[in-house]
């Protein structure tokens, strides 16, 4: 079992390490981790990243997928307003443009020596993010996402593992039933395909959870219920999200208008809402170690949201304490 920290090339994250990847390495060594799972943002001098520092790469997520993939121009204009914004969002005006985005990211993963990449099997649109009444089912979502990633993997230099990540939206891959995992694996021909279980996303599927103890009990029970399918879980994004109260309130209240302003105004408003659902906090109860009695992943990423080095290190410290029985890597005191 190898342990990683999530990181990105967002300017705020790079500021935390002083734009020096040697500082990033020192954080790994000091905290007892094996590498980073990287979310690449924008342009970067990738050759400056030391060899072996990045063990996984989180592929970009395009939540508004179906209308673009099937060429529904009417719906795209309803959402984006004009064709220029569509092209700006997806990296071009055609399916081939979007496939090319993933081809470049897979090539980057190969360049960095990544052992795995993470890919979401999910979709969402502004009209449904508050009421969760998505007009499609998880099979339809998996089919579209499988077509996209299969095209991107064709002739790709990347030969590591493809790990499929669960989200919480109904109509997407949530990994709450073994049938979802079996179907997803059957739709992607790439031989080294598995699942990365995001514990925060799984917690977000249950609005009855009121405490961390309840959440851990639910996680273990939910994973056990997957039966043999849980053997496909090759990675874990270990993160806590206890947002049931917020989600319940937004179900019951009239959502704020998402019809005003530009597409980008609406998009950033939606991101704020999503961030209130998906909290990316650390576990503090040692009972979380029991999850690893029922699964044996190859990779465990401590996936947190943070705005400063101090906040990041504090979250790492708290979850490392909870995971002391499992995460036994050398940590400098």
Short mmCIF file of C-alpha atoms in Angstrom, two decimals:
data_model
loop_
_atom_site.label_atom_id
_atom_site.label_comp_id
_atom_site.label_asym_id
_atom_site.label_seq_id
_atom_site.Cartn_x
_atom_site.Cartn_y
_atom_site.Cartn_z
CA UNK A 1 0.00 0.00 0.00
CA UNK A 2 1.50 3.32 -1.12
CA UNK A 3 0.43 6.67 0.32
CA UNK A 4 0.10 9.91 -1.63
CA UNK A 5 -0.96 13.52 -1.16
CA UNK A 6 -3.13 15.41 -3.62
CA UNK A 7 -1.54 18.44 -5.26
CA UNK A 8 -2.09 20.60 -8.32
CA UNK A 9 -0.25 23.14 -10.44
CA UNK A 10 -2.78 25.82 -9.53
CA UNK A 11 -0.87 29.02 -8.66
CA UNK A 12 -2.08 28.84 -5.05
CA UNK A 13 -0.68 25.33 -4.59
CA UNK A 14 2.61 26.22 -6.25
CA UNK A 15 2.91 29.21 -3.91
CA UNK A 16 2.69 26.82 -0.94
CA UNK A 17 5.86 25.04 -2.10
CA UNK A 18 7.55 28.29 -3.14
CA UNK A 19 7.39 27.15 -6.78
CA UNK A 20 10.15 24.68 -5.88
CA UNK A 21 9.49 20.96 -6.35
CA UNK A 22 12.35 20.14 -3.98
CA UNK A 23 10.26 21.73 -1.23
CA UNK A 24 7.40 19.47 -2.28
CA UNK A 25 9.68 16.45 -1.97
CA UNK A 26 10.69 17.52 1.52
CA UNK A 27 7.03 17.65 2.55
CA UNK A 28 6.54 14.09 1.32
CA UNK A 29 9.60 12.82 3.12
CA UNK A 30 8.84 14.71 6.31
CA UNK A 31 5.23 13.50 6.49
CA UNK A 32 5.87 9.89 5.44
CA UNK A 33 4.32 9.74 1.95
CA UNK A 34 5.45 8.04 -1.24
CA UNK A 35 4.45 10.66 -3.82
CA UNK A 36 1.82 13.04 -5.11
CA UNK A 37 -1.38 12.52 -7.04
CA UNK A 38 -1.26 15.52 -9.35
CA UNK A 39 -4.12 17.50 -10.88
CA UNK A 40 -2.45 19.39 -13.74
CA UNK A 41 -3.75 22.94 -14.20
CA UNK A 42 -2.71 25.21 -17.06
CA UNK A 43 0.73 25.30 -18.59
CA UNK A 44 3.72 24.28 -16.51
CA UNK A 45 7.38 23.41 -16.98
CA UNK A 46 6.73 19.72 -16.39
CA UNK A 47 10.39 18.85 -16.92
CA UNK A 48 11.19 20.61 -13.63
CA UNK A 49 9.29 17.99 -11.62
CA UNK A 50 11.81 15.48 -10.20
CA UNK A 51 11.54 11.90 -11.38
CA UNK A 52 9.45 9.67 -9.15
CA UNK A 53 7.67 12.52 -7.35
CA UNK A 54 4.30 12.07 -9.08
CA UNK A 55 2.84 8.57 -8.75
CA UNK A 56 -0.66 9.35 -10.00
CA UNK A 57 -2.36 11.90 -12.23
CA UNK A 58 -5.97 13.01 -11.84
CA UNK A 59 -7.40 13.57 -15.30
CA UNK A 60 -9.47 16.68 -15.89
CA UNK A 61 -13.21 16.45 -15.25
CA UNK A 62 -15.77 17.93 -17.67
CA UNK A 63 -19.08 17.68 -15.77
CA UNK A 64 -21.29 18.87 -18.63
CA UNK A 65 -20.63 15.98 -20.97
CA UNK A 66 -23.67 14.47 -22.69
CA UNK A 67 -24.80 17.39 -24.92
CA UNK A 68 -21.27 17.95 -26.19
CA UNK A 69 -20.52 14.28 -26.80
CA UNK A 70 -23.73 13.64 -28.76
CA UNK A 71 -23.59 16.98 -30.60
CA UNK A 72 -26.77 18.50 -29.14
CA UNK A 73 -26.12 22.06 -30.31
CA UNK A 74 -29.45 23.40 -29.08
CA UNK A 75 -28.77 22.23 -25.54
CA UNK A 76 -25.17 23.46 -25.67
CA UNK A 77 -26.32 26.96 -26.61
CA UNK A 78 -28.89 26.88 -23.80
CA UNK A 79 -26.12 26.10 -21.32
CA UNK A 80 -23.16 28.06 -22.71
CA UNK A 81 -24.80 30.91 -24.61
CA UNK A 82 -22.58 30.83 -27.69
CA UNK A 83 -20.29 28.53 -29.65
CA UNK A 84 -17.13 30.40 -28.60
CA UNK A 85 -17.76 29.58 -24.95
CA UNK A 86 -18.43 25.94 -25.82
CA UNK A 87 -15.07 25.71 -27.59
CA UNK A 88 -13.28 27.50 -24.74
CA UNK A 89 -14.71 25.10 -22.16
CA UNK A 90 -13.95 21.84 -23.99
CA UNK A 91 -10.70 22.83 -25.68
CA UNK A 92 -12.33 22.98 -29.11
CA UNK A 93 -15.66 22.64 -30.92
CA UNK A 94 -15.69 18.89 -31.63
CA UNK A 95 -15.54 15.52 -29.88
CA UNK A 96 -12.06 15.12 -31.28
CA UNK A 97 -11.01 18.29 -29.44
CA UNK A 98 -12.09 16.81 -26.12
CA UNK A 99 -10.41 13.48 -26.84
CA UNK A 100 -7.23 15.42 -27.63
CA UNK A 101 -7.34 17.05 -24.17
CA UNK A 102 -7.28 13.61 -22.57
CA UNK A 103 -4.63 12.33 -24.98
CA UNK A 104 -2.34 15.15 -23.88
CA UNK A 105 -2.96 14.45 -20.21
CA UNK A 106 -2.31 10.73 -20.65
CA UNK A 107 0.92 11.58 -22.46
CA UNK A 108 1.86 13.82 -19.52
CA UNK A 109 1.17 10.95 -17.12
CA UNK A 110 3.54 8.78 -19.14
CA UNK A 111 6.15 11.55 -19.20
CA UNK A 112 5.98 11.91 -15.41
CA UNK A 113 6.19 8.15 -14.86
CA UNK A 114 2.77 7.91 -13.23
CA UNK A 115 1.65 4.48 -12.09
CA UNK A 116 -2.03 5.35 -12.46
CA UNK A 117 -4.50 7.97 -13.68
CA UNK A 118 -7.89 8.84 -12.19
CA UNK A 119 -10.99 9.37 -14.34
CA UNK A 120 -14.52 10.39 -13.33
CA UNK A 121 -17.52 8.50 -14.70
CA UNK A 122 -19.93 11.33 -14.00
CA UNK A 123 -21.91 14.17 -15.50
CA UNK A 124 -23.97 17.05 -14.20
CA UNK A 125 -25.73 20.21 -15.41
CA UNK A 126 -26.81 23.43 -13.72
CA UNK A 127 -30.51 22.53 -13.82
CA UNK A 128 -30.07 19.51 -11.55
CA UNK A 129 -27.26 20.20 -9.07
CA UNK A 130 -29.62 21.37 -6.33
CA UNK A 131 -32.49 18.89 -6.69
CA UNK A 132 -30.36 15.93 -7.90
CA UNK A 133 -33.09 14.93 -10.38
CA UNK A 134 -30.82 14.06 -13.27
CA UNK A 135 -32.70 12.91 -16.40
CA UNK A 136 -30.28 10.10 -17.22
CA UNK A 137 -29.14 6.90 -15.52
CA UNK A 138 -25.73 5.66 -14.48
CA UNK A 139 -25.47 3.22 -17.37
CA UNK A 140 -25.90 6.06 -19.88
CA UNK A 141 -23.23 8.07 -18.09
CA UNK A 142 -20.79 5.18 -17.97
CA UNK A 143 -21.36 4.48 -21.68
CA UNK A 144 -20.50 8.06 -22.68
CA UNK A 145 -17.47 8.27 -20.40
CA UNK A 146 -16.24 4.87 -21.55
CA UNK A 147 -16.39 5.96 -25.19
CA UNK A 148 -14.40 9.09 -24.38
CA UNK A 149 -11.61 7.48 -22.36
CA UNK A 150 -11.34 4.49 -24.72
CA UNK A 151 -10.71 6.83 -27.66
CA UNK A 152 -8.13 8.74 -25.64
CA UNK A 153 -6.29 5.58 -24.60
CA UNK A 154 -5.99 4.27 -28.15
CA UNK A 155 -2.29 4.40 -29.09
CA UNK A 156 -1.50 6.30 -25.88
CA UNK A 157 2.03 6.05 -24.46
CA UNK A 158 0.50 5.64 -20.99
CA UNK A 159 0.58 2.02 -19.81
CA UNK A 160 -0.26 2.37 -16.11
CA UNK A 161 -3.56 1.76 -14.34
CA UNK A 162 -6.81 3.54 -15.19
CA UNK A 163 -8.76 4.05 -11.97
CA UNK A 164 -12.44 5.00 -12.17
CA UNK A 165 -13.61 7.37 -9.45
CA UNK A 166 -17.06 7.40 -7.88
CA UNK A 167 -19.06 10.59 -7.39
CA UNK A 168 -22.28 11.16 -5.47
CA UNK A 169 -24.67 12.41 -8.14
CA UNK A 170 -27.56 10.06 -9.01
CA UNK A 171 -27.20 9.08 -12.65
CA UNK A 172 -23.41 8.84 -12.36
CA UNK A 173 -21.00 6.15 -11.19
CA UNK A 174 -21.47 6.12 -7.41
CA UNK A 175 -20.04 2.65 -6.61
CA UNK A 176 -22.87 1.89 -4.20
CA UNK A 177 -23.88 -1.33 -6.00
CA UNK A 178 -21.63 -4.08 -7.37
CA UNK A 179 -23.53 -3.87 -10.66
CA UNK A 180 -22.10 -0.40 -11.26
CA UNK A 181 -18.53 -1.60 -10.88
CA UNK A 182 -19.07 -4.69 -13.00
CA UNK A 183 -20.75 -2.66 -15.74
CA UNK A 184 -18.06 0.04 -15.77
CA UNK A 185 -15.27 -2.51 -16.06
CA UNK A 186 -17.13 -4.31 -18.84
CA UNK A 187 -17.48 -1.11 -20.89
CA UNK A 188 -13.78 -0.21 -20.90
CA UNK A 189 -11.51 -2.56 -22.81
CA UNK A 190 -8.28 -1.17 -21.34
CA UNK A 191 -6.81 -4.17 -19.46
CA UNK A 192 -5.43 -2.31 -16.43
CA UNK A 193 -8.69 -0.75 -15.24
CA UNK A 194 -9.87 -0.61 -11.64
CA UNK A 195 -11.68 1.66 -9.20
CA UNK A 196 -10.52 4.45 -6.92
CA UNK A 197 -12.98 4.80 -4.06
CA UNK A 198 -13.46 8.36 -2.87
CA UNK A 199 -14.70 8.06 0.71
CA UNK A 200 -15.99 11.62 0.82
CA UNK A 201 -18.02 11.09 -2.33
CA UNK A 202 -19.47 7.88 -0.92
CA UNK A 203 -20.43 9.70 2.29
CA UNK A 204 -22.15 12.36 0.18
CA UNK A 205 -24.61 9.77 -1.12
CA UNK A 206 -26.17 9.38 2.36
CA UNK A 207 -28.02 12.30 3.93
CA UNK A 208 -28.69 10.34 7.14
CA UNK A 209 -25.10 10.65 8.35
CA UNK A 210 -24.70 13.14 11.20
CA UNK A 211 -21.30 12.27 12.70
CA UNK A 212 -17.91 10.93 11.71
CA UNK A 213 -18.59 7.72 13.62
CA UNK A 214 -21.82 7.23 11.66
CA UNK A 215 -19.95 7.94 8.46
CA UNK A 216 -17.21 5.41 9.10
CA UNK A 217 -19.73 2.74 10.00
CA UNK A 218 -21.60 3.50 6.77
CA UNK A 219 -18.42 3.38 4.67
CA UNK A 220 -17.37 -0.02 5.97
CA UNK A 221 -20.86 -1.44 5.60
CA UNK A 222 -21.22 -0.03 2.07
CA UNK A 223 -17.89 -1.44 0.92
CA UNK A 224 -18.64 -4.84 2.44
CA UNK A 225 -21.94 -4.89 0.53
CA UNK A 226 -20.02 -4.72 -2.74
CA UNK A 227 -18.97 -8.34 -2.27
CA UNK A 228 -16.48 -9.62 -4.82
CA UNK A 229 -16.68 -6.34 -6.75
CA UNK A 230 -14.69 -4.60 -4.02
CA UNK A 231 -11.60 -6.47 -5.21
CA UNK A 232 -11.56 -3.98 -8.10
CA UNK A 233 -10.81 -1.13 -5.67
CA UNK A 234 -7.17 -0.36 -6.42
CA UNK A 235 -7.07 3.10 -4.91
CA UNK A 236 -8.71 5.20 -2.21
CA UNK A 237 -9.14 8.95 -1.94
CA UNK A 238 -9.27 9.15 1.83
CA UNK A 239 -11.23 12.23 2.80
CA UNK A 240 -14.17 13.08 5.04
CA UNK A 241 -17.32 14.93 4.03
CA UNK A 242 -20.19 15.48 6.46
CA UNK A 243 -22.48 17.77 4.48
CA UNK A 244 -25.85 16.07 4.97
CA UNK A 245 -27.36 19.09 6.73
CA UNK A 246 -26.38 21.43 3.90
CA UNK A 247 -27.58 19.06 1.20
CA UNK A 248 -30.92 18.53 2.95
CA UNK A 249 -31.45 22.29 3.25
CA UNK A 250 -30.72 22.85 -0.43
CA UNK A 251 -33.13 20.06 -1.35
CA UNK A 252 -35.90 21.81 0.56
CA UNK A 253 -35.15 25.43 -0.33
CA UNK A 254 -35.61 27.21 -3.63
CA UNK A 255 -32.19 27.16 -5.29
CA UNK A 256 -30.56 30.45 -6.27
CA UNK A 257 -31.10 31.49 -9.85
CA UNK A 258 -28.53 30.04 -12.20
CA UNK A 259 -29.99 31.80 -15.23
CA UNK A 260 -28.34 35.19 -14.79
CA UNK A 261 -24.90 36.33 -15.85
CA UNK A 262 -22.50 34.58 -18.16
CA UNK A 263 -21.86 30.86 -18.35
CA UNK A 264 -18.72 31.39 -16.29
CA UNK A 265 -20.70 33.20 -13.58
CA UNK A 266 -23.05 30.22 -13.35
CA UNK A 267 -20.18 27.75 -13.47
CA UNK A 268 -18.34 29.35 -10.56
CA UNK A 269 -21.57 29.56 -8.57
CA UNK A 270 -22.06 25.83 -9.16
CA UNK A 271 -18.48 25.13 -8.03
CA UNK A 272 -19.14 26.98 -4.76
CA UNK A 273 -22.20 24.80 -4.19
CA UNK A 274 -20.26 21.62 -4.96
CA UNK A 275 -17.47 22.62 -2.58
CA UNK A 276 -20.01 22.96 0.24
CA UNK A 277 -21.14 19.39 -0.46
CA UNK A 278 -17.69 17.86 -0.94
CA UNK A 279 -15.73 19.12 2.07
CA UNK A 280 -12.34 17.37 1.71
CA UNK A 281 -11.64 17.24 5.45
CA UNK A 282 -9.51 14.70 7.36
CA UNK A 283 -10.76 11.74 9.36
CA UNK A 284 -9.84 11.94 13.04
CA UNK A 285 -11.46 8.78 14.42
CA UNK A 286 -9.05 5.79 14.41
CA UNK A 287 -12.02 3.59 13.45
CA UNK A 288 -11.37 4.65 9.83
CA UNK A 289 -8.48 2.18 9.81
CA UNK A 290 -11.12 -0.57 9.83
CA UNK A 291 -11.94 0.27 6.22
CA UNK A 292 -8.63 -1.32 5.28
CA UNK A 293 -9.65 -4.58 6.88
CA UNK A 294 -12.20 -5.04 4.07
CA UNK A 295 -10.19 -3.64 1.14
CA UNK A 296 -6.50 -3.74 0.28
CA UNK A 297 -5.82 -0.94 -2.22
CA UNK A 298 -2.47 -0.33 -3.83
CA UNK A 299 -2.77 3.45 -3.46
CA UNK A 300 -4.22 5.67 -0.73
CA UNK A 301 -4.33 9.41 -1.36
CA UNK A 302 -5.01 11.85 1.45
CA UNK A 303 -7.20 14.23 -0.56
CA UNK A 304 -7.78 17.57 1.16
CA UNK A 305 -8.84 21.09 0.38
CA UNK A 306 -6.45 23.71 1.75
CA UNK A 307 -5.57 27.36 1.31
CA UNK A 308 -2.22 27.44 3.11
CA UNK A 309 0.72 25.25 4.01
CA UNK A 310 -0.31 25.34 7.66
CA UNK A 311 -3.85 24.17 6.93
CA UNK A 312 -2.56 21.39 4.68
CA UNK A 313 -0.03 20.09 7.22
CA UNK A 314 -2.63 20.24 10.00
CA UNK A 315 -5.06 18.11 7.99
CA UNK A 316 -2.30 15.63 7.15
CA UNK A 317 -1.33 15.39 10.83
CA UNK A 318 -4.90 14.76 11.98
CA UNK A 319 -5.60 12.02 9.46
CA UNK A 320 -2.19 10.40 9.92
CA UNK A 321 -2.97 10.07 13.62
CA UNK A 322 -6.28 8.41 12.81
CA UNK A 323 -4.53 6.08 10.35
CA UNK A 324 -1.58 5.24 12.61
CA UNK A 325 -2.47 1.56 12.63
CA UNK A 326 -2.33 1.37 8.82
CA UNK A 327 -0.07 4.19 7.66
CA UNK A 328 3.23 3.20 9.17
CA UNK A 329 5.59 5.08 6.86
CA UNK A 330 8.56 6.84 8.38
CA UNK A 331 7.62 10.28 9.64
CA UNK A 332 10.20 12.76 10.86
CA UNK A 333 9.34 14.16 14.26
#
